[in-house]
Amino acid sequence: MARLVIEGRRKLTGKVRIGGSKNSSVAIIPAALLGEGPSTLENVPAILDVKVFAQILKDLGALVSLNKNTMTVSPNGFTSHIAPYDLVRKLRASYYLMGVLLAKFGKAEVGLPGGCDIGPRPIDQHLKGFRALGADASVEGGVVRLYASKLVGAPVYLDIPSVGATINIMLAACMAEGTTLIENAAKEPHVVDLANCLNSMGARINGAGTDIIRIRGVKTLKGTCHSIIPDDIETATYMMAAVATGGDIEICGVITKHLEPVVAKLKEAGALIEQNGDFIKVVGPERPKPVNVKTLPYPGFPTDAQQPLTAVLTRARGVSVVQESMYDNRLGYVGELVKMGANIKVQGKTAVIEGAPRLVGSPVRATDLRAGASLVVAGLSAAGTTEIYGLEIIERGYESVVDKLKTLGACIERIED
Ligand code: EPU
């Protein structure tokens, strides 16, 4: 087990470069298996989820090499339609193997995925999509089994704009016979990134980024070279850390368009934000103003940034209300912030946060990835020492978090127990 030890109350200053998007990478890495030849993926973040996915691909028979932030995936030898359960259960995104294996072999056996415990995360919309394309789908003993003698394009209306279902249906449909129409599709940036990558492999996907995606099936896909988009949630987390510490930082290598709701909320909270090309400068106020926020699918305020924002608001001059609309249990981490002196009341999926002048460092535990990010933001702004247990959970999705924060002047250490 590893933990983070933070001496708080140091204003963050300086420059930080953002890595590639976790949620894009975990969709695009398995998509590379669909090419006839090798693919090179650039700007892949050095995070645990990526390493686990690389291992899953190897277990399926593919050749994978990872050199810093460049991954090469060669599907030569990829012959197994059965995903290794011990690895699949480690991350949510392993459910993309369903779409990939079904497209490639017409059959798939994939254990139900793991990932953050933030409430029930059904896959009914994924299965609805596969069935619409002509697959038999069953879930038994924790394993999803899919079979199709042939996949045929069809309209699929999603009851909710699910990111995972949109991506899985795109993966399954890109080599189906005929045209698939995904209605009420998710519009998140990583959906668009995957569509761009698949199109560079020869797929014919239009409309990604809108709520209707049209996929005209092609016979084969080829290998490609694709650069993963920057991580909008990593960016949002550093923005929150700057605001929480009254810091002054420049974040480079970002796509500012993807951050509109976060920029708007942090401006409301009193931050000064300048954006220019691929960089954002954030200057935090001495204490933030309170804000109200409700998480929504893109382009609404992202659920993944809700937890770090709550940490910022614990020091606001007044009362903020945060409503989580995506997941039933994404406020479970609040108890850890309360241990640090935060004054937060949770009712259902709403947190009412009465700001206090300061938090006080204490031992806390990261219960999921973004909960961990929230505790890091809180620890950076708290008086005294914060110890965050469960660092591995944070390292699932944040690249070089200790080094990046040290570069910004944080007093932070990784301790291996
Ligand atoms: N949902 C269903 N049925 C489905 C699919 C989803 O009811 O078949 C519900 C979910 O339970 C949830 C809502 O729809 O309430 C949205 O789920 P969605 O499918 O959009 O999310 P996801 O694919 O499971 C991805 C990210 C999450 C991020 C959400 C929302 C990946 C690997 N995960 O999850 O990221 O919170 O989209 O943007 O891309 C994170 O990075 O920390 C993280 C949890």
Coordinates of C-alpha atoms and ligand atoms in Angstrom, one line a residue:
M1 CA 0.0 0.0 0.0
A2 CA 1.2 3.5 -0.7
R3 CA 0.1 6.8 0.8
L4 CA 0.5 10.5 0.1
V5 CA 1.7 12.9 2.7
I6 CA 1.0 16.5 2.1
E7 CA 2.0 19.6 4.1
G8 CA -0.7 22.0 3.1
R9 CA -1.2 25.7 2.8
R10 CA 1.4 26.3 0.1
K11 CA 0.1 28.4 -2.8
L12 CA 0.7 26.4 -6.1
T13 CA 2.7 28.4 -8.6
G14 CA 4.3 27.6 -12.0
K15 CA 3.5 25.5 -15.0
V16 CA 2.2 22.0 -15.4
R17 CA 1.7 19.9 -18.6
I18 CA -1.4 17.8 -18.8
G19 CA -1.2 14.2 -20.0
G20 CA -3.4 12.2 -22.4
S21 CA -7.0 11.5 -21.4
K22 CA -7.6 8.4 -19.3
N23 CA -11.1 7.8 -20.6
S24 CA -10.0 8.3 -24.2
S25 CA -7.1 6.0 -23.8
V26 CA -9.1 3.1 -22.3
A27 CA -11.5 3.2 -25.3
I28 CA -8.8 3.7 -28.0
I29 CA -6.3 1.1 -26.7
P30 CA -8.8 -1.8 -27.2
A31 CA -10.1 -0.2 -30.5
A32 CA -6.6 -0.7 -31.9
L33 CA -7.2 -4.4 -31.8
L34 CA -9.7 -3.9 -34.6
G35 CA -7.0 -2.9 -37.2
E36 CA -5.5 -5.4 -39.6
G37 CA -2.1 -3.9 -38.9
P38 CA -0.3 -2.3 -35.9
S39 CA -1.4 1.0 -34.5
T40 CA 0.7 3.6 -32.7
L41 CA -1.0 5.6 -30.0
E42 CA 0.7 8.8 -28.8
N43 CA 0.1 10.9 -25.7
V44 CA -1.0 7.8 -23.7
P45 CA -0.9 8.7 -20.0
A46 CA 1.4 6.7 -17.7
I47 CA -1.3 5.6 -15.4
L48 CA -2.2 2.3 -13.8
D49 CA -5.4 1.8 -15.8
V50 CA -3.4 2.0 -19.1
K51 CA -0.8 -0.6 -17.7
V52 CA -3.7 -3.0 -16.8
F53 CA -5.2 -2.6 -20.2
A54 CA -1.9 -3.2 -21.9
Q55 CA -1.7 -6.5 -19.9
I56 CA -5.2 -7.5 -20.9
L57 CA -4.4 -7.0 -24.6
K58 CA -1.2 -9.1 -24.2
D59 CA -3.3 -11.9 -22.5
L60 CA -5.6 -11.8 -25.5
G61 CA -2.6 -12.5 -27.7
A62 CA -1.8 -9.0 -29.0
L63 CA 1.7 -7.6 -29.1
V64 CA 1.9 -4.4 -27.0
S65 CA 4.8 -2.1 -26.3
L66 CA 4.8 1.0 -24.2
N67 CA 7.6 3.5 -24.4
K68 CA 7.0 6.5 -22.2
N69 CA 3.7 7.9 -23.6
T70 CA 3.7 5.9 -26.9
M71 CA 2.0 2.6 -27.2
T72 CA 2.2 0.3 -30.1
V73 CA -0.6 -2.4 -30.5
S74 CA -0.1 -5.1 -33.0
P75 CA -3.2 -7.4 -33.3
N76 CA -1.0 -10.2 -34.7
G77 CA -1.7 -13.2 -32.5
F78 CA -5.0 -11.7 -31.1
T79 CA -7.1 -14.8 -31.3
S80 CA -8.9 -15.1 -28.0
H81 CA -12.5 -13.9 -27.5
I82 CA -12.3 -14.6 -23.8
A83 CA -11.1 -11.7 -21.6
P84 CA -9.0 -12.6 -18.5
Y85 CA -11.3 -12.0 -15.5
D86 CA -8.7 -11.3 -12.9
L87 CA -7.6 -8.2 -14.9
V88 CA -11.0 -7.2 -16.3
R89 CA -12.4 -6.8 -12.8
K90 CA -9.7 -4.1 -12.1
L91 CA -11.1 -1.5 -14.3
R92 CA -14.5 -0.3 -15.6
A93 CA -13.3 0.3 -19.2
S94 CA -12.7 -3.4 -19.7
Y95 CA -16.3 -3.4 -20.8
Y96 CA -15.1 -2.0 -24.2
L97 CA -13.7 -5.5 -24.9
M98 CA -17.4 -6.6 -25.4
G99 CA -17.7 -4.3 -28.4
V100 CA -14.2 -5.1 -29.7
L101 CA -14.4 -8.9 -29.4
L102 CA -17.9 -9.0 -30.8
A103 CA -16.8 -6.9 -33.9
K104 CA -13.7 -9.0 -34.4
F105 CA -14.8 -12.6 -33.7
G106 CA -18.6 -12.4 -33.6
K107 CA -18.4 -13.6 -30.0
A108 CA -17.2 -12.5 -26.6
E109 CA -16.9 -13.6 -23.0
V110 CA -16.1 -10.8 -20.7
G111 CA -16.4 -10.6 -16.9
L112 CA -18.5 -7.8 -15.5
P113 CA -16.2 -4.9 -15.2
G114 CA -14.7 -3.4 -12.0
G115 CA -13.8 0.3 -11.5
C116 CA -14.8 3.0 -9.0
D117 CA -17.5 2.1 -6.5
I118 CA -19.8 5.1 -7.0
G119 CA -23.1 3.4 -7.1
P120 CA -24.8 0.9 -9.4
R121 CA -23.4 1.0 -12.9
P122 CA -25.7 -1.2 -15.1
I123 CA -24.8 -2.1 -18.7
D124 CA -28.3 -2.6 -20.0
Q125 CA -27.8 0.1 -22.7
H126 CA -24.7 -1.6 -23.9
L127 CA -26.5 -4.9 -24.2
K128 CA -29.5 -3.2 -25.9
G129 CA -27.2 -1.9 -28.5
F130 CA -25.5 -5.3 -29.2
R131 CA -28.9 -7.0 -29.4
A132 CA -30.1 -4.3 -31.9
L133 CA -27.1 -5.2 -34.1
G134 CA -28.3 -8.9 -34.0
A135 CA -26.2 -10.3 -31.2
D136 CA -27.5 -12.7 -28.5
A137 CA -26.4 -11.3 -25.1
S138 CA -26.6 -13.0 -21.8
V139 CA -25.2 -12.3 -18.3
E140 CA -24.6 -15.4 -16.1
G141 CA -22.3 -15.9 -13.2
G142 CA -20.8 -12.5 -13.6
V143 CA -19.8 -13.1 -17.2
V144 CA -21.3 -11.4 -20.3
R145 CA -21.6 -13.7 -23.2
L146 CA -22.2 -12.3 -26.7
Y147 CA -22.7 -14.1 -30.0
A148 CA -23.6 -13.0 -33.5
S149 CA -23.4 -15.0 -36.7
K150 CA -23.4 -11.6 -38.4
L151 CA -23.7 -8.0 -37.1
V152 CA -26.2 -5.9 -39.0
G153 CA -26.4 -2.1 -38.6
A154 CA -29.6 -0.8 -36.9
P155 CA -31.0 2.3 -35.1
V156 CA -30.3 2.3 -31.4
Y157 CA -32.0 4.8 -29.1
L158 CA -30.2 5.1 -25.8
D159 CA -32.5 5.7 -22.8
I160 CA -29.6 7.7 -21.2
P161 CA -26.7 9.3 -23.1
S162 CA -24.3 6.7 -21.7
V163 CA -20.6 7.2 -22.6
G164 CA -19.8 3.5 -22.2
A165 CA -22.8 2.4 -24.3
T166 CA -22.2 4.9 -27.0
I167 CA -18.5 3.8 -27.3
N168 CA -19.3 0.1 -27.2
I169 CA -22.0 0.4 -29.9
M170 CA -19.6 2.4 -32.1
L171 CA -16.9 -0.3 -31.6
A172 CA -19.4 -3.2 -32.4
A173 CA -21.0 -1.3 -35.4
C174 CA -18.0 -0.1 -37.3
M175 CA -17.5 -3.4 -39.2
A176 CA -21.2 -4.4 -39.2
E177 CA -23.1 -4.8 -42.4
G178 CA -25.1 -1.6 -43.2
T179 CA -25.7 1.6 -41.1
T180 CA -26.1 2.0 -37.4
L181 CA -27.7 5.1 -35.9
I182 CA -27.1 5.9 -32.3
E183 CA -29.7 8.3 -31.0
N184 CA -29.3 10.2 -27.7
A185 CA -25.6 9.4 -27.9
A186 CA -23.1 10.7 -25.4
K187 CA -21.2 13.8 -26.6
E188 CA -18.2 13.6 -24.3
P189 CA -14.8 14.6 -25.9
H190 CA -13.5 11.0 -25.6
V191 CA -16.4 9.8 -27.7
V192 CA -15.3 12.2 -30.4
D193 CA -11.6 11.1 -30.0
L194 CA -12.5 7.5 -30.4
A195 CA -14.6 8.3 -33.5
N196 CA -11.6 10.2 -35.0
C197 CA -9.3 7.4 -34.3
L198 CA -11.6 4.8 -35.8
N199 CA -12.1 7.0 -38.9
S200 CA -8.4 7.2 -39.3
M201 CA -8.4 3.3 -39.3
G202 CA -10.9 3.4 -42.2
A203 CA -14.3 3.5 -40.3
R204 CA -17.1 5.8 -41.5
I205 CA -18.5 7.5 -38.5
N206 CA -20.3 10.8 -38.6
G207 CA -21.8 13.0 -36.0
A208 CA -19.7 12.1 -33.0
G209 CA -20.0 15.0 -30.5
T210 CA -23.7 15.5 -31.4
D211 CA -26.6 13.3 -30.1
I212 CA -26.9 11.4 -33.3
I213 CA -24.0 9.3 -34.5
R214 CA -24.2 7.5 -37.9
I215 CA -21.9 4.5 -38.4
R216 CA -21.6 3.0 -41.9
G217 CA -20.1 -0.4 -41.6
V218 CA -16.9 -1.2 -43.5
K219 CA -15.4 -4.6 -44.2
T220 CA -12.0 -4.1 -42.5
L221 CA -10.0 -1.5 -40.6
K222 CA -6.3 -0.8 -40.8
G223 CA -3.7 0.2 -38.3
T224 CA -3.3 3.9 -37.6
C225 CA -1.2 6.5 -35.7
H226 CA -3.3 8.6 -33.3
S227 CA -2.6 11.1 -30.6
I228 CA -4.9 10.9 -27.6
I229 CA -6.6 14.2 -26.6
P230 CA -5.5 15.9 -23.3
D231 CA -7.3 14.9 -20.1
D232 CA -10.0 17.4 -19.3
I233 CA -10.5 16.0 -15.8
E234 CA -6.8 16.1 -14.9
T235 CA -6.9 19.7 -16.1
A236 CA -10.0 20.5 -14.0
T237 CA -8.3 18.9 -11.0
Y238 CA -5.2 21.1 -11.3
M239 CA -7.5 24.1 -11.8
M240 CA -9.3 23.3 -8.6
A241 CA -6.0 22.8 -6.7
A242 CA -4.9 26.3 -7.8
V243 CA -8.2 27.8 -6.6
A244 CA -8.1 25.9 -3.3
T245 CA -4.6 27.2 -2.5
G246 CA -5.0 30.7 -3.8
G247 CA -2.3 29.8 -6.3
D248 CA -1.3 31.1 -9.7
I249 CA -0.6 28.4 -12.2
E250 CA -0.4 27.8 -16.0
I251 CA -1.7 24.5 -17.4
C252 CA -0.3 23.6 -20.8
G253 CA -1.3 21.2 -23.5
V254 CA -5.1 21.4 -22.9
I255 CA -8.2 21.8 -25.2
T256 CA -9.9 24.8 -23.6
K257 CA -13.2 24.1 -25.3
H258 CA -13.6 20.9 -23.2
L259 CA -13.3 22.9 -20.0
E260 CA -16.1 25.4 -20.5
P261 CA -18.3 24.4 -17.6
V262 CA -15.4 24.1 -15.2
V263 CA -14.0 27.5 -16.2
A264 CA -17.5 29.1 -15.8
K265 CA -17.9 27.6 -12.3
L266 CA -14.4 28.5 -11.1
K267 CA -14.9 32.1 -12.4
E268 CA -18.1 32.2 -10.4
A269 CA -16.1 31.1 -7.4
G270 CA -13.8 34.1 -7.8
A271 CA -10.9 32.6 -9.8
L272 CA -9.2 34.7 -12.6
I273 CA -8.9 32.5 -15.6
E274 CA -7.1 33.3 -18.9
Q275 CA -7.2 31.0 -21.8
N276 CA -5.1 31.1 -24.9
G277 CA -4.7 28.4 -27.5
D278 CA -3.8 25.3 -25.6
F279 CA -3.1 26.9 -22.2
I280 CA -5.1 28.0 -19.2
K281 CA -3.8 30.3 -16.5
V282 CA -5.7 30.1 -13.2
V283 CA -5.3 32.6 -10.3
G284 CA -7.2 31.6 -7.2
P285 CA -8.9 34.0 -4.8
E286 CA -7.8 34.3 -1.2
R287 CA -11.1 32.4 -0.3
P288 CA -13.5 31.2 -3.0
K289 CA -17.1 32.5 -3.3
P290 CA -19.8 29.8 -2.8
V291 CA -21.3 28.3 -6.0
N292 CA -24.2 25.9 -6.8
V293 CA -23.6 23.2 -9.3
K294 CA -25.4 20.2 -10.7
T295 CA -23.5 17.5 -12.6
L296 CA -24.7 16.7 -16.1
P297 CA -23.6 14.9 -19.2
Y298 CA -21.2 16.9 -21.5
P299 CA -21.3 19.8 -22.1
G300 CA -22.7 20.1 -18.5
F301 CA -20.5 20.2 -15.5
P302 CA -18.7 16.8 -15.4
T303 CA -19.5 14.4 -12.6
D304 CA -15.8 13.5 -12.5
A305 CA -14.9 17.1 -11.4
Q306 CA -17.6 17.2 -8.7
Q307 CA -15.5 15.7 -6.0
P308 CA -12.5 18.1 -6.4
L309 CA -14.8 21.1 -6.7
T310 CA -16.5 20.1 -3.4
A311 CA -13.0 20.2 -1.7
V312 CA -12.6 23.8 -3.1
L313 CA -16.0 24.9 -1.7
T314 CA -15.2 23.7 1.8
R315 CA -13.3 27.0 2.2
A316 CA -15.8 29.2 0.4
R317 CA -17.2 32.3 2.1
G318 CA -20.8 31.0 2.4
V319 CA -23.0 28.0 1.5
S320 CA -22.7 26.0 -1.7
V321 CA -25.0 23.3 -3.0
V322 CA -23.6 20.5 -5.1
Q323 CA -26.0 18.1 -6.8
E324 CA -24.8 14.8 -8.2
S325 CA -27.1 13.7 -10.9
M326 CA -25.2 10.8 -12.6
Y327 CA -24.3 8.3 -9.8
D328 CA -26.1 7.3 -6.7
N329 CA -23.1 7.1 -4.5
R330 CA -20.7 9.8 -5.6
L331 CA -20.8 11.7 -2.4
G332 CA -19.5 8.8 -0.2
Y333 CA -16.1 10.5 0.2
V334 CA -17.6 13.5 1.9
G335 CA -17.1 11.8 5.3
E336 CA -13.3 12.0 4.7
L337 CA -13.5 15.8 4.0
V338 CA -15.6 16.1 7.2
K339 CA -12.6 14.4 9.1
M340 CA -10.6 17.4 7.9
G341 CA -13.0 19.9 9.4
A342 CA -15.3 20.4 6.4
N343 CA -18.9 21.3 7.2
I344 CA -20.9 19.3 4.8
K345 CA -24.4 17.8 5.0
V346 CA -25.5 15.2 2.5
Q347 CA -29.0 14.4 1.7
G348 CA -29.5 11.9 -1.1
K349 CA -27.4 13.0 -4.0
T350 CA -27.1 16.6 -2.7
A351 CA -24.3 18.1 -0.6
V352 CA -24.7 21.4 1.2
I353 CA -21.3 22.8 2.0
E354 CA -20.9 25.6 4.6
G355 CA -17.5 27.1 3.9
A356 CA -15.0 27.4 6.8
P357 CA -11.8 29.5 6.8
R358 CA -9.6 26.4 6.8
L359 CA -9.4 22.6 6.8
V360 CA -7.1 20.8 9.1
G361 CA -4.9 18.0 7.8
S362 CA -5.7 14.5 9.0
P363 CA -5.4 10.8 7.9
V364 CA -8.0 10.0 5.2
R365 CA -8.6 7.3 2.7
A366 CA -9.2 7.6 -1.1
T367 CA -12.4 5.6 -1.7
D368 CA -12.4 6.0 -5.4
L369 CA -10.3 7.8 -8.1
R370 CA -12.0 11.3 -8.0
A371 CA -12.6 11.0 -4.2
G372 CA -8.8 10.7 -4.0
A373 CA -8.4 13.8 -6.2
S374 CA -10.8 15.7 -3.9
L375 CA -8.6 14.7 -0.9
V376 CA -5.5 15.9 -2.6
V377 CA -7.1 19.3 -3.3
A378 CA -8.3 19.4 0.3
G379 CA -4.9 18.4 1.7
L380 CA -3.1 21.1 -0.4
S381 CA -5.2 23.8 1.2
A382 CA -5.4 22.4 4.7
A383 CA -3.3 23.5 7.6
G384 CA -0.9 20.8 8.8
T385 CA -0.3 17.3 7.5
T386 CA -2.7 15.2 5.5
E387 CA -2.1 11.6 4.9
I388 CA -4.0 10.0 2.1
Y389 CA -4.2 6.2 2.1
G390 CA -5.0 4.3 -1.0
L391 CA -2.7 6.2 -3.3
E392 CA -2.9 3.4 -5.9
I393 CA -6.5 4.4 -6.5
I394 CA -5.3 7.9 -7.4
E395 CA -2.5 6.6 -9.6
R396 CA -5.1 4.6 -11.6
G397 CA -6.0 7.9 -13.4
Y398 CA -3.5 10.6 -12.5
E399 CA -0.1 10.6 -14.2
S400 CA 3.0 11.5 -12.1
V401 CA 0.7 13.3 -9.6
V402 CA 3.5 13.7 -7.0
D403 CA 6.1 15.1 -9.4
K404 CA 3.6 17.4 -11.1
L405 CA 2.5 18.9 -7.8
K406 CA 6.1 19.2 -6.6
T407 CA 6.9 21.2 -9.7
L408 CA 4.1 23.5 -8.7
G409 CA 5.6 24.0 -5.2
A410 CA 3.5 21.6 -3.2
C411 CA 5.1 19.8 -0.3
I412 CA 4.0 16.3 -1.1
E413 CA 5.6 12.8 -0.8
R414 CA 4.7 9.3 -1.8
I415 CA 5.4 6.8 1.0
E416 CA 5.4 3.1 0.3
D417 CA 4.3 1.1 3.3
Ligands
EPU1 N1 -26.1 3.8 -17.2 C1 -27.2 2.9 -17.2 N2 -27.2 1.9 -18.1 C2 -26.1 1.7 -18.9 C3 -25.0 2.6 -18.9 C4 -25.1 3.6 -18.0 O1 -28.2 3.0 -16.4 O2 -26.2 0.7 -19.7 C5 -26.2 4.9 -16.2 C6 -25.0 4.8 -15.2 O3 -25.4 4.0 -14.1 C7 -24.8 6.3 -14.8 C8 -25.1 7.0 -16.1 O4 -25.9 6.1 -16.9 O5 -25.8 6.6 -13.9 C9 -23.9 7.5 -16.9 O6 -23.1 6.3 -17.2 P1 -22.1 6.3 -18.4 O7 -22.3 5.0 -19.1 O8 -22.2 7.6 -19.2 O9 -20.7 6.2 -17.7 P2 -19.6 5.2 -17.8 O10 -19.3 4.8 -19.2 O11 -19.8 4.0 -16.8 C10 -17.7 7.0 -18.1 C11 -16.4 7.3 -17.4 C12 -16.7 7.8 -16.0 C13 -17.6 9.0 -16.0 C14 -18.8 8.8 -16.8 C15 -19.7 10.0 -17.0 C16 -14.9 5.8 -18.5 C17 -14.1 4.6 -18.4 N3 -15.6 6.1 -17.4 O12 -18.3 6.0 -17.3 O13 -15.4 8.2 -15.5 O14 -17.9 9.4 -14.7 O15 -18.5 8.2 -18.1 O16 -19.0 11.0 -17.7 O17 -14.9 6.4 -19.5 C18 -13.8 8.6 -13.9 O18 -13.0 8.8 -14.8 O19 -13.5 8.7 -12.6 C19 -15.1 8.0 -14.2 C20 -15.8 7.3 -13.3

